[in-house]
CSV table of C-alpha atoms in Angstrom, one decimal:
chain,number,residue,atom,x,y,z
A,139,MET,CA,-72.4,13.0,16.4
A,140,GLN,CA,-70.4,12.4,19.7
A,141,LEU,CA,-69.2,9.1,18.5
A,142,LEU,CA,-68.0,10.8,15.2
A,143,PHE,CA,-65.9,13.2,17.3
A,144,ALA,CA,-64.6,10.6,19.5
A,145,LEU,CA,-63.5,8.5,16.5
A,146,LEU,CA,-61.9,11.6,14.9
A,147,ALA,CA,-59.9,12.2,18.3
A,148,LEU,CA,-58.7,8.7,18.4
A,149,GLY,CA,-57.5,8.9,14.8
A,150,ALA,CA,-55.6,12.1,15.5
A,151,LEU,CA,-53.9,10.5,18.4
A,152,ARG,CA,-52.6,7.3,16.8
A,153,PRO,CA,-49.7,9.1,14.8
A,154,LEU,CA,-48.7,10.9,18.0
A,155,ALA,CA,-48.6,7.6,20.1
A,156,GLY,CA,-46.9,5.8,17.1
A,157,GLU,CA,-44.2,8.7,17.2
A,158,GLU,CA,-43.8,8.5,21.2
A,159,SER,CA,-43.2,4.8,20.7
A,160,HIS,CA,-40.5,5.0,18.3
A,161,TRP,CA,-36.8,5.1,19.7
A,162,CYS,CA,-34.6,8.0,18.7
A,163,TYR,CA,-31.3,9.7,19.9
A,164,GLU,CA,-31.3,12.7,22.5
A,165,ILE,CA,-31.0,15.4,19.7
A,166,GLN,CA,-34.2,14.0,18.1
A,167,ALA,CA,-36.0,13.7,21.4
A,168,SER,CA,-35.6,17.4,22.1
A,169,ASN,CA,-37.2,18.2,18.6
A,170,TYR,CA,-39.7,15.5,18.3
A,171,SER,CA,-42.1,13.2,20.3
A,172,CYS,CA,-40.0,10.1,20.5
A,173,LEU,CA,-38.1,7.9,23.0
A,174,GLY,CA,-34.8,9.3,23.8
A,175,PRO,CA,-32.1,7.0,25.1
A,176,ASP,CA,-33.1,7.2,28.8
A,177,ARG,CA,-36.5,5.8,27.6
A,178,TRP,CA,-35.6,3.0,25.4
A,179,GLN,CA,-37.4,-0.3,26.1
A,180,GLU,CA,-37.0,-4.0,25.6
A,181,ASP,CA,-33.7,-5.0,27.0
A,182,CYS,CA,-32.1,-1.6,27.1
A,183,GLN,CA,-32.4,-1.3,30.9
A,184,LYS,CA,-30.5,-4.6,31.7
A,185,SER,CA,-27.1,-4.7,33.4
A,186,ARG,CA,-24.7,-5.8,30.4
A,187,GLN,CA,-25.3,-2.9,28.1
A,188,SER,CA,-23.0,-1.3,25.6
A,189,PRO,CA,-21.2,1.2,24.8
A,190,ILE,CA,-18.7,1.4,27.8
A,191,ASN,CA,-15.8,3.3,28.9
A,192,ILE,CA,-12.5,1.1,28.6
A,193,VAL,CA,-9.9,1.9,31.4
A,194,THR,CA,-7.1,0.5,29.5
A,195,THR,CA,-4.8,0.0,32.6
A,196,LYS,CA,-7.7,-2.4,34.3
A,197,ALA,CA,-8.0,-4.4,31.3
A,198,GLU,CA,-6.9,-7.9,31.7
A,199,VAL,CA,-4.4,-9.7,29.4
A,200,ASP,CA,-6.0,-12.7,27.9
A,201,HIS,CA,-3.6,-14.7,26.1
A,202,SER,CA,-6.2,-16.4,23.9
A,203,LEU,CA,-6.9,-13.2,22.2
A,204,GLY,CA,-4.7,-13.9,19.0
A,205,PRO,CA,-4.8,-12.1,15.6
A,206,PHE,CA,-7.9,-12.3,13.6
A,207,HIS,CA,-8.6,-14.2,10.4
A,208,PHE,CA,-10.3,-11.9,7.9
A,209,SER,CA,-12.0,-13.7,5.0
A,210,GLY,CA,-13.4,-11.8,2.1
A,211,TYR,CA,-12.4,-8.5,3.4
A,212,GLU,CA,-10.3,-7.8,0.2
A,213,GLN,CA,-13.4,-8.3,-2.1
A,214,ARG,CA,-13.9,-5.1,-4.2
A,215,LYS,CA,-17.4,-4.5,-5.0
A,216,ALA,CA,-19.9,-1.9,-5.5
A,217,ARG,CA,-22.1,-2.2,-2.4
A,218,VAL,CA,-25.6,-0.6,-1.4
A,219,VAL,CA,-25.7,2.2,1.1
A,220,GLU,CA,-28.6,3.5,2.7
A,221,ASN,CA,-29.9,6.0,5.2
A,222,ASN,CA,-31.8,4.0,7.6
A,223,GLY,CA,-33.2,7.2,9.7
A,224,HIS,CA,-30.4,6.4,12.6
A,225,SER,CA,-27.2,6.0,10.4
A,226,VAL,CA,-25.7,5.2,7.2
A,227,MET,CA,-25.3,1.5,6.6
A,228,VAL,CA,-23.4,-0.6,4.0
A,229,LEU,CA,-25.1,-3.8,3.3
A,230,LEU,CA,-22.9,-6.8,3.2
A,231,GLY,CA,-25.3,-9.7,4.0
A,232,ASP,CA,-25.1,-11.3,0.5
A,233,GLU,CA,-21.4,-11.8,0.6
A,234,GLU,CA,-19.0,-14.3,1.7
A,235,ILE,CA,-17.4,-12.1,4.3
A,236,SER,CA,-16.4,-13.5,7.6
A,237,ILE,CA,-13.9,-13.4,10.4
A,238,SER,CA,-12.6,-16.1,12.9
A,239,GLY,CA,-9.8,-16.2,15.5
A,240,GLY,CA,-9.4,-13.3,17.6
A,241,GLY,CA,-10.8,-15.6,20.5
A,242,LEU,CA,-13.8,-16.1,19.1
A,243,PRO,CA,-15.7,-19.2,19.6
A,244,ALA,CA,-16.7,-19.5,15.9
A,245,ARG,CA,-16.8,-18.0,12.6
A,246,TYR,CA,-18.8,-15.2,12.1
A,247,ARG,CA,-20.3,-13.7,8.8
A,248,ALA,CA,-20.5,-10.2,8.1
A,249,THR,CA,-24.2,-8.5,7.7
A,250,GLN,CA,-23.5,-4.9,7.6
A,251,LEU,CA,-21.4,-1.9,8.7
A,252,HIS,CA,-22.6,1.4,10.1
A,253,LEU,CA,-21.2,4.5,11.8
A,254,HIS,CA,-21.7,6.8,14.5
A,255,TRP,CA,-20.5,10.5,14.6
A,256,SER,CA,-20.9,14.2,15.9
A,257,ARG,CA,-19.9,17.4,14.5
A,258,GLU,CA,-17.5,17.7,17.3
A,259,LEU,CA,-14.3,15.6,16.9
A,260,ASP,CA,-14.4,14.5,20.6
A,261,ARG,CA,-17.9,13.3,21.1
A,262,GLY,CA,-18.8,11.2,18.2
A,263,SER,CA,-17.7,7.7,19.2
A,264,GLU,CA,-19.8,5.4,21.5
A,265,HIS,CA,-16.9,3.7,23.2
A,266,SER,CA,-14.3,5.7,24.8
A,267,LEU,CA,-10.7,4.8,25.9
A,268,ASP,CA,-9.7,6.2,29.3
A,269,GLY,CA,-12.7,8.7,29.2
A,270,GLU,CA,-11.5,10.0,25.8
A,271,ARG,CA,-14.2,9.9,22.9
A,272,SER,CA,-13.3,10.2,19.2
A,273,ALA,CA,-14.8,11.8,16.2
A,274,MET,CA,-16.6,8.8,14.9
A,275,GLU,CA,-16.8,5.0,15.4
A,276,MET,CA,-17.6,2.3,12.9
A,277,HIS,CA,-19.2,-1.1,13.5
A,278,ILE,CA,-18.8,-4.2,11.3
A,279,VAL,CA,-21.6,-6.5,12.5
A,280,HIS,CA,-21.1,-10.2,12.2
A,281,GLN,CA,-23.6,-13.1,12.9
A,282,LYS,CA,-22.3,-16.4,14.3
A,283,GLU,CA,-22.5,-19.0,11.6
A,284,THR,CA,-24.2,-22.4,12.6
A,285,GLY,CA,-22.1,-25.5,12.6
A,286,THR,CA,-18.9,-23.5,13.5
A,287,SER,CA,-19.0,-24.2,17.2
A,288,GLY,CA,-20.2,-26.8,19.7
A,289,ASN,CA,-22.9,-24.3,21.1
A,290,GLU,CA,-25.5,-23.7,18.6
A,291,ALA,CA,-28.1,-22.1,21.1
A,292,GLN,CA,-30.1,-19.4,19.3
A,293,ASP,CA,-29.7,-15.8,21.0
A,294,SER,CA,-26.8,-16.7,22.9
A,295,GLU,CA,-24.7,-14.2,24.6
A,296,ASP,CA,-22.0,-14.5,21.8
A,297,SER,CA,-24.4,-14.7,18.6
A,298,ILE,CA,-23.1,-11.4,17.3
A,299,ALA,CA,-19.7,-10.1,16.9
A,300,VAL,CA,-19.0,-6.5,16.5
A,301,LEU,CA,-15.7,-5.2,15.2
A,302,ALA,CA,-15.4,-1.3,16.5
A,303,PHE,CA,-13.1,1.2,14.9
A,304,LEU,CA,-12.6,4.5,16.6
A,305,VAL,CA,-12.3,7.2,14.0
A,306,GLU,CA,-9.9,10.4,14.4
A,307,ALA,CA,-9.3,13.5,12.5
A,308,GLY,CA,-6.0,13.2,10.4
A,309,PRO,CA,-4.0,15.6,8.3
A,310,THR,CA,-4.7,14.0,5.1
A,311,GLU,CA,-7.6,12.6,3.0
A,312,ASN,CA,-8.6,9.0,3.4
A,313,GLU,CA,-8.6,7.9,-0.2
A,314,GLY,CA,-10.2,4.4,0.9
A,315,PHE,CA,-13.0,5.9,2.5
A,316,GLN,CA,-13.9,8.6,-0.1
A,317,PRO,CA,-16.2,6.2,-2.0
A,318,LEU,CA,-18.4,5.9,1.0
A,319,VAL,CA,-18.1,9.7,1.8
A,320,THR,CA,-19.1,10.6,-1.8
A,321,ALA,CA,-22.3,8.4,-1.6
A,322,LEU,CA,-23.7,10.3,1.3
A,323,SER,CA,-24.9,13.0,-1.1
A,324,ALA,CA,-27.1,10.4,-2.6
A,325,VAL,CA,-28.9,9.3,0.6
A,326,PRO,CA,-29.8,12.5,2.6
A,327,THR,CA,-33.2,11.4,4.1
A,328,PRO,CA,-34.3,8.1,5.6
A,329,GLY,CA,-35.5,5.3,3.4
A,330,ILE,CA,-33.1,6.1,0.5
A,331,ASN,CA,-30.4,3.8,-1.0
A,332,THR,CA,-27.7,4.0,-3.6
A,333,THR,CA,-24.6,2.0,-4.8
A,334,MET,CA,-21.1,3.2,-4.0
A,335,ALA,CA,-18.1,2.9,-6.0
A,336,PRO,CA,-16.5,-0.3,-6.0
A,337,SER,CA,-14.1,-0.7,-2.7
A,338,SER,CA,-13.0,-3.3,-0.3
A,339,LEU,CA,-13.3,-3.5,3.3
A,340,TRP,CA,-9.6,-3.2,3.8
A,341,ASP,CA,-9.9,0.2,2.1
A,342,LEU,CA,-11.8,1.5,5.1
A,343,LEU,CA,-9.6,-0.1,7.8
A,344,PRO,CA,-6.0,0.3,9.3
A,345,PRO,CA,-3.4,-2.2,7.9
A,346,GLU,CA,-4.0,-5.8,9.1
A,347,GLU,CA,-0.9,-5.8,11.3
A,348,GLU,CA,-2.2,-2.9,13.3
A,349,LEU,CA,-5.3,-5.0,14.2
A,350,ARG,CA,-3.6,-7.3,16.7
A,351,HIS,CA,-4.1,-4.6,19.6
A,352,TYR,CA,-7.8,-4.7,20.9
A,353,PHE,CA,-10.1,-5.0,23.9
A,354,ARG,CA,-12.7,-7.6,24.5
A,355,TYR,CA,-16.0,-7.4,26.4
A,356,MET,CA,-19.3,-9.0,26.4
A,357,GLY,CA,-22.0,-6.5,26.1
A,358,SER,CA,-25.1,-5.7,23.8
A,359,LEU,CA,-26.3,-3.8,20.6
A,360,THR,CA,-26.4,-0.1,21.3
A,361,THR,CA,-29.7,0.5,19.6
A,362,PRO,CA,-33.0,-1.1,20.6
A,363,ALA,CA,-33.7,-3.6,21.3
A,364,CYS,CA,-30.5,-3.7,23.1
A,365,SER,CA,-30.0,-7.4,23.0
A,366,GLU,CA,-27.3,-8.7,25.3
A,367,THR,CA,-25.9,-10.9,22.8
A,368,VAL,CA,-22.7,-9.3,21.5
A,369,VAL,CA,-19.1,-10.0,21.7
A,370,TRP,CA,-17.4,-6.7,21.3
A,371,THR,CA,-13.7,-6.1,19.9
A,372,VAL,CA,-12.6,-2.5,20.2
A,373,PHE,CA,-9.6,-1.8,18.3
A,374,GLN,CA,-6.7,0.4,19.6
A,375,GLU,CA,-5.5,1.5,16.4
A,376,PRO,CA,-7.9,4.2,14.9
A,377,ILE,CA,-9.0,4.9,11.5
A,378,ARG,CA,-8.0,8.4,10.4
A,379,LEU,CA,-10.0,10.7,8.1
A,380,HIS,CA,-9.5,14.4,7.2
A,381,ARG,CA,-11.7,16.6,9.1
A,382,ASP,CA,-13.5,17.6,6.1
A,383,GLN,CA,-14.5,13.8,5.3
A,384,ILE,CA,-15.9,13.6,8.8
A,385,LEU,CA,-17.9,16.6,8.7
A,386,GLU,CA,-19.5,15.4,5.6
A,387,PHE,CA,-21.6,12.7,7.7
A,388,SER,CA,-23.1,15.5,9.5
A,389,SER,CA,-23.9,17.9,6.8
A,390,LYS,CA,-25.1,15.7,4.3
A,391,LEU,CA,-27.5,13.3,6.1
A,392,TYR,CA,-30.6,14.1,8.0
A,393,TYR,CA,-32.8,12.2,10.4
A,394,ASP,CA,-36.1,13.3,8.7
A,395,GLN,CA,-37.7,13.7,5.5
A,396,GLU,CA,-38.2,17.4,5.9
A,397,ARG,CA,-34.3,17.8,6.4
A,398,LYS,CA,-34.8,20.0,9.7
A,399,ILE,CA,-32.4,17.8,11.8
A,400,ASN,CA,-29.0,17.1,10.6
A,401,MET,CA,-27.9,13.5,11.4
A,402,MET,CA,-25.5,13.8,14.1
A,403,ASP,CA,-24.8,12.9,17.6
A,404,ASN,CA,-26.2,9.5,16.9
A,405,VAL,CA,-24.4,8.1,20.1
A,406,ARG,CA,-25.8,6.2,22.9
A,407,PRO,CA,-24.8,7.3,26.3
A,408,LEU,CA,-22.1,5.3,28.1
A,409,GLN,CA,-23.3,2.4,30.1
A,410,HIS,CA,-22.1,0.9,33.4
A,411,LEU,CA,-19.6,-2.0,33.2
A,412,GLY,CA,-21.0,-3.4,36.3
A,413,ASP,CA,-19.4,-6.8,37.2
A,414,ARG,CA,-17.9,-7.5,33.9
A,415,SER,CA,-14.5,-7.8,33.0
A,416,VAL,CA,-12.7,-6.1,29.9
A,417,PHE,CA,-10.0,-8.0,28.5
A,418,LYS,CA,-7.1,-7.2,26.2
A,419,SER,CA,-4.9,-8.8,23.5
A,420,GLN,CA,-1.3,-9.3,24.8
A,421,ALA,CA,0.1,-6.3,23.1
A,422,ALA,CA,-3.1,-3.8,23.6
A,423,GLY,CA,-2.7,-0.9,25.8
A,424,ARG,CA,-1.5,2.6,26.0
A,425,LEU,CA,2.0,2.6,24.9
A,426,LEU,CA,4.7,5.1,26.4
A,427,PRO,CA,5.8,7.9,24.0
A,428,LEU,CA,9.0,6.8,22.2
A,429,SER,CA,11.0,9.4,24.0
A,430,LEU,CA,10.2,8.4,27.4
A,431,PRO,CA,11.8,4.9,27.1
A,432,THR,CA,14.8,6.2,25.2
A,433,LEU,CA,15.5,8.7,28.3
A,434,LEU,CA,14.9,5.9,30.8
A,435,VAL,CA,17.8,3.6,29.4
A,436,PRO,CA,20.6,5.9,30.0
A,437,THR,CA,19.3,7.1,33.2
A,438,LEU,CA,19.0,3.5,34.6
A,439,SER,CA,22.3,2.6,33.3
A,440,CYS,CA,23.8,5.4,35.5
A,441,VAL,CA,21.8,4.3,38.6
A,442,MET,CA,23.2,0.8,38.1
A,443,ALA,CA,26.7,2.0,37.6
A,444,GLY,CA,26.6,4.0,40.8
A,445,LEU,CA,25.3,1.0,42.8
A,446,LEU,CA,28.0,-1.1,41.5
A,447,ARG,CA,31.0,1.2,42.6
């Protein structure tokens, strides 16, 4: 009889132990027995982690950071969208979508895109620029193609390239994003997928000519196992969605099958930059407002005229 009670006790503990070993975001950790960001394991405690705050004035110009070459981004397809319990993900792995250029050492093939967000419009992005966060952040994840560079080592520090786009609230609806926003209602809980209306990746992004301004650093995945194998590109030009579109992510998606916790604040806290450097393409950086240079020209002209008298 004592043995039976012991076995029952062990059986009761196993699900709890499983929950406690599963990683989650802080909003989940406060409601369930799971590992919040400060307790993430594997590589998550190493020194070259992501996301980071990018101080734009300290980023070093790297002249090798030229324009990207986007292949397959124009393809209009009906893609699978799924709620994976941590975010909403669009699957791209079966398609011929890739990037090269942009200072990358090889060609990288797209595997998926996903987003991070909050109900607050200034705390939903993982990266921040000069201490300011945005409403959302979208990541397009790419895997290095073999045979496209001289270094074919597996799990190298540049085996993954992530394009990060900050998302801000704008005055009008973003029609290109609407197929994904509409699909959210069909994937409310983890493990569910649907097919969104046909669209292209360019429908989700700013115009290509606006993507020449970006920041670059070496970091990690922002979810466990936090592998330090990522070439990060954070674009300066944001995506703009209407506020109502942004809030659909928090209201339509849930972390749990019981729909007790809305999926929001799926954001890893900022990590220390340490001894890493952040680089920028030649044109990247905070630009002066148009009115200021306009005022400076006549002012400097008057000063020069005075000096020449």
